[in-house]
mmCIF file of C-alpha atoms in Angstrom:
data_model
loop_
_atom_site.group_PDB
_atom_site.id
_atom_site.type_symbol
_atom_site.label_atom_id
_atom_site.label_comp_id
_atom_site.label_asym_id
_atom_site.label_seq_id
_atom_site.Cartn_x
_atom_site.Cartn_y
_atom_site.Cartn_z
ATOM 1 C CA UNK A 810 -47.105 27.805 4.593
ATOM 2 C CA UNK A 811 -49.132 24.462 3.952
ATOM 3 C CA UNK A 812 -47.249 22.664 1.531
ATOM 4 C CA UNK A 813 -47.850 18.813 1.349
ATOM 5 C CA UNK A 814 -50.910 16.300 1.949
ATOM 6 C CA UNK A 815 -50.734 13.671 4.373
ATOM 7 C CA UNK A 816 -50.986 10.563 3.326
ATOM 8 C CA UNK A 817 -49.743 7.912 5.945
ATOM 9 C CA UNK A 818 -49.317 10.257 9.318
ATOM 10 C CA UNK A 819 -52.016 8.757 11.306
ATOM 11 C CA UNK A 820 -52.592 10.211 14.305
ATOM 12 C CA UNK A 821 -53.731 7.897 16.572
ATOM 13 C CA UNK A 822 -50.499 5.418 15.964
ATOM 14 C CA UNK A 823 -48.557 8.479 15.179
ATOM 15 C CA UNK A 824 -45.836 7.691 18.008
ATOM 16 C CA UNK A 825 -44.489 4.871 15.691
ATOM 17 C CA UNK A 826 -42.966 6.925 12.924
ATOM 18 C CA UNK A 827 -40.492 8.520 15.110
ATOM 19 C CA UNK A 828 -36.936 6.841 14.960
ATOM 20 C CA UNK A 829 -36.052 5.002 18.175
ATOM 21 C CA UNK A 830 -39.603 4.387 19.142
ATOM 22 C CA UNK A 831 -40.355 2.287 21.921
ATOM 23 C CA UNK A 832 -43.319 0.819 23.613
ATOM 24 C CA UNK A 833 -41.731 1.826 26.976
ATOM 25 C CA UNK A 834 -40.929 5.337 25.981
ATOM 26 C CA UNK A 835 -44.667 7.206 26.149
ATOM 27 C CA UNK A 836 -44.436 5.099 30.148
ATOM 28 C CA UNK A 837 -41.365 7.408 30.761
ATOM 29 C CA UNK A 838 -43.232 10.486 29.726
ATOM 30 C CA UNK A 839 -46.059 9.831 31.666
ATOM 31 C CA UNK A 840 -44.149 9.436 34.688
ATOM 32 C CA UNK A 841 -42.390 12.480 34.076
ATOM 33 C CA UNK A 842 -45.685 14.025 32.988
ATOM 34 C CA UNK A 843 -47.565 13.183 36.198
ATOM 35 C CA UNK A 844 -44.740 14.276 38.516
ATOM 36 C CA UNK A 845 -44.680 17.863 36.813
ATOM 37 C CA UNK A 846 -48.528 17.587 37.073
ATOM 38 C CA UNK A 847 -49.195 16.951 40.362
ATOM 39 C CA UNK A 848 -46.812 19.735 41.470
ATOM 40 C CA UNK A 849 -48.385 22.156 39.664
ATOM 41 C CA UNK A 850 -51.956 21.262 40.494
ATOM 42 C CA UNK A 851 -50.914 21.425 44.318
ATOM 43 C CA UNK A 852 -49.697 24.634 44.021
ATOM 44 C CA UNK A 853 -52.273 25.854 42.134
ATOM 45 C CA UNK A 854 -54.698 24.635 44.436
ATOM 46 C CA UNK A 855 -52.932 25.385 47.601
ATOM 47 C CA UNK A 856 -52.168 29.264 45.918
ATOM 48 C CA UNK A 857 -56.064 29.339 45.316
ATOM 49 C CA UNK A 858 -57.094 28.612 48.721
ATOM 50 C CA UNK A 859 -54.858 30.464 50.824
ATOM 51 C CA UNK A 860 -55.831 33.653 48.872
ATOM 52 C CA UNK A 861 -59.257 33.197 48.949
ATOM 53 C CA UNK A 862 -58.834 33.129 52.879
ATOM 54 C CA UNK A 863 -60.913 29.958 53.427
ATOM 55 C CA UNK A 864 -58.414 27.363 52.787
ATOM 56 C CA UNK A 865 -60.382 24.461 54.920
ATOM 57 C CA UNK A 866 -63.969 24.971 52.696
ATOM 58 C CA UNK A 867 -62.299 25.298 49.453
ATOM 59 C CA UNK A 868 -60.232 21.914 50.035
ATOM 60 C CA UNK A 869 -64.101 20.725 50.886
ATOM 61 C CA UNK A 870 -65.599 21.639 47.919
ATOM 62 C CA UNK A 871 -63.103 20.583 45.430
ATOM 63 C CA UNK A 872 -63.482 16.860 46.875
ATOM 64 C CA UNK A 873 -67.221 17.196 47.101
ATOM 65 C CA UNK A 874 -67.468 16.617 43.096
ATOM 66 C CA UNK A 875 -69.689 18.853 40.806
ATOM 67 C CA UNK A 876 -71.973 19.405 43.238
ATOM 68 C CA UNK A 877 -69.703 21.633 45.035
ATOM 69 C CA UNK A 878 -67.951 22.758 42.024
ATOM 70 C CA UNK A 879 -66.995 26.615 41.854
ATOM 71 C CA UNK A 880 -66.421 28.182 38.765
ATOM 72 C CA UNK A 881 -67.364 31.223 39.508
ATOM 73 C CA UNK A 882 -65.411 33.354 41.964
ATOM 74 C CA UNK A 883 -61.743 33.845 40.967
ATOM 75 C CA UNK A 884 -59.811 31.831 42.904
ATOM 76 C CA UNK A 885 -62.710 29.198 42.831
ATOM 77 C CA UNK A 886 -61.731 29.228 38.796
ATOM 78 C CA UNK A 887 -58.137 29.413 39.578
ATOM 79 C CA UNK A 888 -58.427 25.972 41.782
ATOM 80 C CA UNK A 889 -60.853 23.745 39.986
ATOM 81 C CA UNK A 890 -59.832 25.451 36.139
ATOM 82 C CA UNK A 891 -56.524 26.073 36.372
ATOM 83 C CA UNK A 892 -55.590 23.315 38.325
ATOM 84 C CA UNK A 893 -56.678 21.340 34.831
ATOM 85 C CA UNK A 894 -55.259 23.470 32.475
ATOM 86 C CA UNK A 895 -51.579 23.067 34.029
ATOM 87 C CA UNK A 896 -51.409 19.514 32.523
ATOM 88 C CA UNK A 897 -50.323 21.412 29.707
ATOM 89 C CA UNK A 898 -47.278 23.024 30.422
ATOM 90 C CA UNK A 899 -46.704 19.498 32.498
ATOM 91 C CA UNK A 900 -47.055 17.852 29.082
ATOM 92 C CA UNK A 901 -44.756 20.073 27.331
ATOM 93 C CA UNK A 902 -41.754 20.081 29.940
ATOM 94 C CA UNK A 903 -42.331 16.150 29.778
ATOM 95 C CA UNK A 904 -41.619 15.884 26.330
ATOM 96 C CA UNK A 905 -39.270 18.700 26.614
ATOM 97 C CA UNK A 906 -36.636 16.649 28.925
ATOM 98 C CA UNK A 907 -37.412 13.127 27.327
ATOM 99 C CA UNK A 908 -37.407 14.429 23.955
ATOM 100 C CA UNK A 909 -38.456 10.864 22.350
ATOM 101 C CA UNK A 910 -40.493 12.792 20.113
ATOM 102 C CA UNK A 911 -41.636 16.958 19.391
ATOM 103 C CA UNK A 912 -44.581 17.732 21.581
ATOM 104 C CA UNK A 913 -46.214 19.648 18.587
ATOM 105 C CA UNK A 914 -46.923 15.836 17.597
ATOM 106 C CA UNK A 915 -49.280 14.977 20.401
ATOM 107 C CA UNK A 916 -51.410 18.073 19.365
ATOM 108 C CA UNK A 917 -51.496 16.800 15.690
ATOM 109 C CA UNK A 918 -49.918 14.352 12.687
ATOM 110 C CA UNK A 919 -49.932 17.288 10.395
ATOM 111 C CA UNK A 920 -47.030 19.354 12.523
ATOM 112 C CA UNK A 921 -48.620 21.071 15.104
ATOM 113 C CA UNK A 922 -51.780 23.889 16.223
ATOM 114 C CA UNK A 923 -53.621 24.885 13.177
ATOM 115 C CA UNK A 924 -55.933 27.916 14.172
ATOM 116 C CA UNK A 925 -58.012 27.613 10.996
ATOM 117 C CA UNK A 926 -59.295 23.945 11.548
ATOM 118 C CA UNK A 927 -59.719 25.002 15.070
ATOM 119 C CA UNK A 928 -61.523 28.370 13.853
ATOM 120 C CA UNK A 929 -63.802 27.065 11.311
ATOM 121 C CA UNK A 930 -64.541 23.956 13.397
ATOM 122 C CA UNK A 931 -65.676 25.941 15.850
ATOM 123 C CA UNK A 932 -68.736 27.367 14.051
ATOM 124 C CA UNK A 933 -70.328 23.625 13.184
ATOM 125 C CA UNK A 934 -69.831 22.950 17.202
ATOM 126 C CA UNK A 935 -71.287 26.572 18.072
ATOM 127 C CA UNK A 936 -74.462 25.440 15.371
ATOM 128 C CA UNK A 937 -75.105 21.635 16.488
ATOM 129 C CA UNK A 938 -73.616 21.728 20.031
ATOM 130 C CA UNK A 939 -74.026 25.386 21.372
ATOM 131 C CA UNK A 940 -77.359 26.708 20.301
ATOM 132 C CA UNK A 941 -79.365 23.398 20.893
ATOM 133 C CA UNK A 942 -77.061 22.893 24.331
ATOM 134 C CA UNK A 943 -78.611 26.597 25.907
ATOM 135 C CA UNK A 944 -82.265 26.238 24.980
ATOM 136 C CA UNK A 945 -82.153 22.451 26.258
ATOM 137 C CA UNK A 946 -80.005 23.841 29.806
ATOM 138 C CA UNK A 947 -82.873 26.346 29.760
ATOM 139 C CA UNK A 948 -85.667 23.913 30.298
ATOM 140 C CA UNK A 949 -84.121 23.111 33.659
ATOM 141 C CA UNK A 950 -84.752 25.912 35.355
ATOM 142 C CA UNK A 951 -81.859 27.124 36.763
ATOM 143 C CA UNK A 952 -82.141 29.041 40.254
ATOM 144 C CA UNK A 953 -81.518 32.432 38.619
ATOM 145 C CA UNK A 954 -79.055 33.329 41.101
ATOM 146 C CA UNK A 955 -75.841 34.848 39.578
ATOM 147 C CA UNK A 956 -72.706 33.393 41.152
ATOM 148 C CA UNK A 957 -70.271 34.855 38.944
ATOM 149 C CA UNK A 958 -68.191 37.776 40.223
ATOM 150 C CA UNK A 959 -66.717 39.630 37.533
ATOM 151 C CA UNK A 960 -63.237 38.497 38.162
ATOM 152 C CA UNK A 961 -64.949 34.796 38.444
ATOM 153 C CA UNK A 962 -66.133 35.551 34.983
ATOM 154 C CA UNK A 963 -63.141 37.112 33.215
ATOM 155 C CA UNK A 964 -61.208 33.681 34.951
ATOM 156 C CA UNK A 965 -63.766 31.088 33.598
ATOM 157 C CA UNK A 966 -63.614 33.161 30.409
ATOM 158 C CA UNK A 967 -59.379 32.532 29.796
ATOM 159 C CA UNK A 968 -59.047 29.323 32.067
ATOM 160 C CA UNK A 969 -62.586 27.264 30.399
ATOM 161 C CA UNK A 970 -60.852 26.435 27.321
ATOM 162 C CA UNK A 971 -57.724 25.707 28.748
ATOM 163 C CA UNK A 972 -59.105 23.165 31.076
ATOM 164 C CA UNK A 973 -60.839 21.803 28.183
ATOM 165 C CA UNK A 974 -57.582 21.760 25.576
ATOM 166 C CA UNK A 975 -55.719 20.324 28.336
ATOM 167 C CA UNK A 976 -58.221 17.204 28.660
ATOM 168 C CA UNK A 977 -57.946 16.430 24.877
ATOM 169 C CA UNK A 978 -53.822 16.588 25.570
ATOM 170 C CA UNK A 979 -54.551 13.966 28.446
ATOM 171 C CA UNK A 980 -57.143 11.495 27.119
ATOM 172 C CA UNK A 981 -56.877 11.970 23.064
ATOM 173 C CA UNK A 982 -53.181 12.960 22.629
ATOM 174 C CA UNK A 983 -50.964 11.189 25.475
ATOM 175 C CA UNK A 984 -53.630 7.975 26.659
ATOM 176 C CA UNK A 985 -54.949 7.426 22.886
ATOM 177 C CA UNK A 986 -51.636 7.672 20.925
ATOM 178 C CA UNK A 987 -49.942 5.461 23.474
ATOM 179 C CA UNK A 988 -52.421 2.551 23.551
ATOM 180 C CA UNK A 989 -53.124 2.973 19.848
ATOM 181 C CA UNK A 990 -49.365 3.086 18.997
ATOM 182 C CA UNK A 991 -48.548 -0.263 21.217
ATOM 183 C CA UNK A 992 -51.353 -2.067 19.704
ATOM 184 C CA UNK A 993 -51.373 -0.451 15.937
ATOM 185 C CA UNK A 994 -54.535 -0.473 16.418
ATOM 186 C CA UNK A 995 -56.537 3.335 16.379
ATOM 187 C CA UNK A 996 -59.777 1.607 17.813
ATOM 188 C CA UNK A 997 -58.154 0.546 21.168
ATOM 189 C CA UNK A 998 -56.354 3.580 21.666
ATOM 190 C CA UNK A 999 -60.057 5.529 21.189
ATOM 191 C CA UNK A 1000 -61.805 2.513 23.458
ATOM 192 C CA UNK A 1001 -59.047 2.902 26.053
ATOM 193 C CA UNK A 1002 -59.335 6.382 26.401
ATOM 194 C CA UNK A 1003 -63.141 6.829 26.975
ATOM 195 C CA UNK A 1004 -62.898 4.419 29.761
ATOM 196 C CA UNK A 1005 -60.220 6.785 31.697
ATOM 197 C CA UNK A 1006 -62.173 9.447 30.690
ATOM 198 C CA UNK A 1007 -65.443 8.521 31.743
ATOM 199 C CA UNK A 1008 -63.819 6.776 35.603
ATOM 200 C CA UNK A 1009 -62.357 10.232 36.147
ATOM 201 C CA UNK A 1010 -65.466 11.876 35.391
ATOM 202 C CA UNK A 1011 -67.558 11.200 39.013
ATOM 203 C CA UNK A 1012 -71.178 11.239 37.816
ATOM 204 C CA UNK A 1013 -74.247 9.142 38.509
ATOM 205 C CA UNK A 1014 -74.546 6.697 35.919
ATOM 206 C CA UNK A 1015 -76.025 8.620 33.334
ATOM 207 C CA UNK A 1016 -73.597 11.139 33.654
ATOM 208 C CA UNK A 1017 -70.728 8.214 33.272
ATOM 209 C CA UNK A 1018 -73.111 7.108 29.836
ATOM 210 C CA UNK A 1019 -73.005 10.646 28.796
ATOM 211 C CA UNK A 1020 -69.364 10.933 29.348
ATOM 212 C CA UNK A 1021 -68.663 7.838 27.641
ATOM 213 C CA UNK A 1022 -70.379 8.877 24.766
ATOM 214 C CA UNK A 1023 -68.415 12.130 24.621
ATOM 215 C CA UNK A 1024 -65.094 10.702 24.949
ATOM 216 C CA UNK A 1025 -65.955 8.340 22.079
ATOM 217 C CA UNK A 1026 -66.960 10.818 19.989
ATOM 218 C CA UNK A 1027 -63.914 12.735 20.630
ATOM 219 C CA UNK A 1028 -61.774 10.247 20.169
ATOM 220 C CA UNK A 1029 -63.213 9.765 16.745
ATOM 221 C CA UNK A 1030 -62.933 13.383 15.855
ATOM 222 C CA UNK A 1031 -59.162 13.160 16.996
ATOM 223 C CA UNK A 1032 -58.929 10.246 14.508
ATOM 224 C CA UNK A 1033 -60.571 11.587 11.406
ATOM 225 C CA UNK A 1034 -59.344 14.948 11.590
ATOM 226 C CA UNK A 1035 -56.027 13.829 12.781
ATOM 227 C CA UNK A 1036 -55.096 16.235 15.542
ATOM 228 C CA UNK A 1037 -57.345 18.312 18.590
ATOM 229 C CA UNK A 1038 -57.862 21.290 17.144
ATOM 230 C CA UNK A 1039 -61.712 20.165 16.344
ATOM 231 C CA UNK A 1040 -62.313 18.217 19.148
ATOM 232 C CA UNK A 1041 -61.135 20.782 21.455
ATOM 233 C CA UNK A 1042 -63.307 22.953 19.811
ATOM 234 C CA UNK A 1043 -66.153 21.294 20.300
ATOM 235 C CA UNK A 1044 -65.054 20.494 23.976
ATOM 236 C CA UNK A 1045 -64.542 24.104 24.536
ATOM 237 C CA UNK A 1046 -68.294 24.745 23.101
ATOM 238 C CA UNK A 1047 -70.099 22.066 25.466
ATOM 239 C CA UNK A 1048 -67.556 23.259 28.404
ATOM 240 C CA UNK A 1049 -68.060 26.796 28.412
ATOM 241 C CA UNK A 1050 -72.062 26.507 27.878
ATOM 242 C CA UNK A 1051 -72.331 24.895 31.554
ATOM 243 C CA UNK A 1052 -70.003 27.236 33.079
ATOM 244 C CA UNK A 1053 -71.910 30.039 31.937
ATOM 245 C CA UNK A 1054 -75.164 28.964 32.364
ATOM 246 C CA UNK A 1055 -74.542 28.036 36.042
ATOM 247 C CA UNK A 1056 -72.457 30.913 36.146
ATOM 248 C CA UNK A 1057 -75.876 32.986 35.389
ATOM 249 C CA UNK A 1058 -77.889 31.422 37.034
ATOM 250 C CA UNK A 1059 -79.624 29.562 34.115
ATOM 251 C CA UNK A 1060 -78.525 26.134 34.442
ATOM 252 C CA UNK A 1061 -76.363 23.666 37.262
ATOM 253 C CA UNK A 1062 -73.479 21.751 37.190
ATOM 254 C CA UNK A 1063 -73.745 18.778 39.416
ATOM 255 C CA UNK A 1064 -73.268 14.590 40.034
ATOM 256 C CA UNK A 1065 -76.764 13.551 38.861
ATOM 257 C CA UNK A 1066 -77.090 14.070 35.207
ATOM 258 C CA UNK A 1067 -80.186 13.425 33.841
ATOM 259 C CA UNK A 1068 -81.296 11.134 30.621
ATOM 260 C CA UNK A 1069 -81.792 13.956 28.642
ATOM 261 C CA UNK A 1070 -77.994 14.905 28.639
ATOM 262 C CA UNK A 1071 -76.973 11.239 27.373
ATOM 263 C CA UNK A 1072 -79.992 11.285 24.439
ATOM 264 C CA UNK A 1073 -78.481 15.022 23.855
ATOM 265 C CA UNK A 1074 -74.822 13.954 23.082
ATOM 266 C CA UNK A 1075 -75.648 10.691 21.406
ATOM 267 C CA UNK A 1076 -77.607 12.435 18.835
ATOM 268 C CA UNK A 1077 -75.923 15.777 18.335
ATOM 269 C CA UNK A 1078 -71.970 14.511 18.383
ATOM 270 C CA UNK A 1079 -72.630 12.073 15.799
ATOM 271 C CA UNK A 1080 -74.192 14.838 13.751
ATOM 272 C CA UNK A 1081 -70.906 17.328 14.118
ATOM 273 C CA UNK A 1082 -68.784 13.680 13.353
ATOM 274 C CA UNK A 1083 -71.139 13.661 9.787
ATOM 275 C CA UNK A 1084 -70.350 16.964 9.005
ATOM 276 C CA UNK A 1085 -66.623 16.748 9.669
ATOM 277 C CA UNK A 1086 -66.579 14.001 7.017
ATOM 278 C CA UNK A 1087 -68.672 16.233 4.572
ATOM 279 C CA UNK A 1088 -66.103 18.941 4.961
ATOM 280 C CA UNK A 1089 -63.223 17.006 4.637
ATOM 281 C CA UNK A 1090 -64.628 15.118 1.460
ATOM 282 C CA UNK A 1091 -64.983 18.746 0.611
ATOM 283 C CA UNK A 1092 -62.277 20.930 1.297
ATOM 284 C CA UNK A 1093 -59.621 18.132 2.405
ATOM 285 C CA UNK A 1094 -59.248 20.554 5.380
ATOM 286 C CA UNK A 1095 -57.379 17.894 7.713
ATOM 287 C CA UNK A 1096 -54.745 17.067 5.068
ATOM 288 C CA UNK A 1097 -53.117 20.588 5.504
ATOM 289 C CA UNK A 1098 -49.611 20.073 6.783
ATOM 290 C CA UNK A 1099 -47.384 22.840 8.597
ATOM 291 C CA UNK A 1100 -44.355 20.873 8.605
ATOM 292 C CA UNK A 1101 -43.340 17.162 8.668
ATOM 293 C CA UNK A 1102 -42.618 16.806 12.285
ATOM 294 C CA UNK A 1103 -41.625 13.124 11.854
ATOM 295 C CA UNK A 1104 -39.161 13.717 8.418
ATOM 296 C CA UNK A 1105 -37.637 16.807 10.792
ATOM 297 C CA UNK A 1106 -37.065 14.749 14.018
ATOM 298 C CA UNK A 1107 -35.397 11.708 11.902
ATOM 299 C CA UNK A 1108 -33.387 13.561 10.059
ATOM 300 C CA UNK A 1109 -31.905 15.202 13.270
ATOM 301 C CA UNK A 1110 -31.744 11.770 15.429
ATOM 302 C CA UNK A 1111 -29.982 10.055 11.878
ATOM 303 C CA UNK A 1112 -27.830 13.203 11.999
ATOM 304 C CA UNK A 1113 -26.760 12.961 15.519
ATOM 305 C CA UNK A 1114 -26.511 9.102 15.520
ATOM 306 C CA UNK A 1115 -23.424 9.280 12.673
ATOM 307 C CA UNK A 1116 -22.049 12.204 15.130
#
């Protein structure tokens, strides 16, 4: 049950209010988190290739960038999805073993994964960012060739929002709440995080634009709505329209992005960012608290500190 409003939880500096916080504690997690990460992504990936019985042209595609990108068979989705979405789980056992602080409080400052903002977010992004996002993939003329098989499908179906919930973990719950917690500053935590974002996104340059643009926007979302559950949403909406579009036949995924994608997200993220702030002058939506995670894990270190 929701019962308090929060007042001084930011999320982006969030890290800070937990008793014993250091700046050197979120480098410890990331160590831990990219050791757990990288074994799961290798075995997912070497898993996917051996049963998809072409182990050499799968390893080929996955380091030929978008271009080569396969979404659509099931192990294809298994390797280049799921391979993203374990950063999760790699996340979780992280802050599991370290236990500096609860891992509900990388997900948001108001105790956790609430499926209503997530839920009614998720009709603004399906308006601004999904309807306008298929007519303009439309107009590219896609080959009309359907690649998806209907395992492929059911795959990109369950593992397409992972990939893209486990993204917003990376860059706008660990990167941003580290840099903006050793700087107190939100707005170089949000900066720091678009430029890791947008290097580990290989495009052409407009692509990298495009990304950037994204990842800002995100990162604001995170911010005002303090947690993912919105910009995961939307993430989840821009995400899934590629996959199945190219999936279909109606659209591509690949390196060279085009102007038209940059002038797209420029104009229509800023537009979901305006109407975030109308609902939550509103309805006070993103003040909703499940529990105090940082009055809970105090209480508990104070507690075990007088042991």
């Amino acid at each position: 049950m929701f019962s308090r409003e929060v007042t001084e939880h930011g999320y982006v500096t969030y890290p800070r209010r937990f008793e014993g916080y250091k700046w050197s504690k979120p480098i410890i997690v990331t160590v831990l988190f990219l050791a757990f990460y990288y074994m799961f992504m290798n075995v997912i990936v070497l898993f996917s290739a051996v049963c998809s019985g072409n182990l050499t042209e799968m390893i080929k595609n996955l380091k030929s960038g978008y271009d080569a990108f396969d979404t659509f068979s099931a192990f294809g989705a298994l390797a280049t999805l799921g391979s993203i979405a374990a950063a999760i789980p790699a996340l979780m056992l992280a802050a599991a073993i370290f236990k500096d602080r609860p891992f509900s409080s990388y997900t948001s400052s108001r105790g956790g994964w609430n499926w209503k903002i997530f839920f009614i977010m998720l009709v603004p992004a399906l308006i601004i960012i999904g309807i306008p996002g298929v007519i303009l993939t439309l107009r590219e003329n896609g080959n009309h060739v359907v690649r998806f098989t209907v395992v492929g499908f059911i795959m990109v179906t369950i593992l397409g929002p992972l990939q893209c919930v486990a993204e917003e973990y990376i860059f706008r719950g660990l990167i941003m709440q580290t840099v903006g917690s050793w700087f107190r500053l939100p707005i170089i935590g949000i900066i720091v995080q678009v430029i890791v974002f947008a290097v580990l996104h290989p495009y052409n340059m407009w692509g990298v634009l495009s990304v950037s643009v994204t990842g800002l926007c995100f990162g604001i979302i995170a911010y005002l709505t303090k947690g993912l559950e919105t910009s995961s949403a939307v993430h989840i909406v821009n995400n899934m329209i590629a996959f199945y579009m190219t999936g279909f036949g109606l659209g591509k995924i690949e390196t060279n992005v085009n102007p038209t994608d940059l002038i797209f997200n420029a104009i229509a993220l800023p537009i979901y960012i305006v109407v975030i702030i109308i609902i939550e002058k509103k309805f006070h939506l993103f003040d909703e608290v499940k529990k105090d995670d940082v009055a809970i894990f105090n209480e508990k270190k104070q507690q075990s500190q007088k042991a």
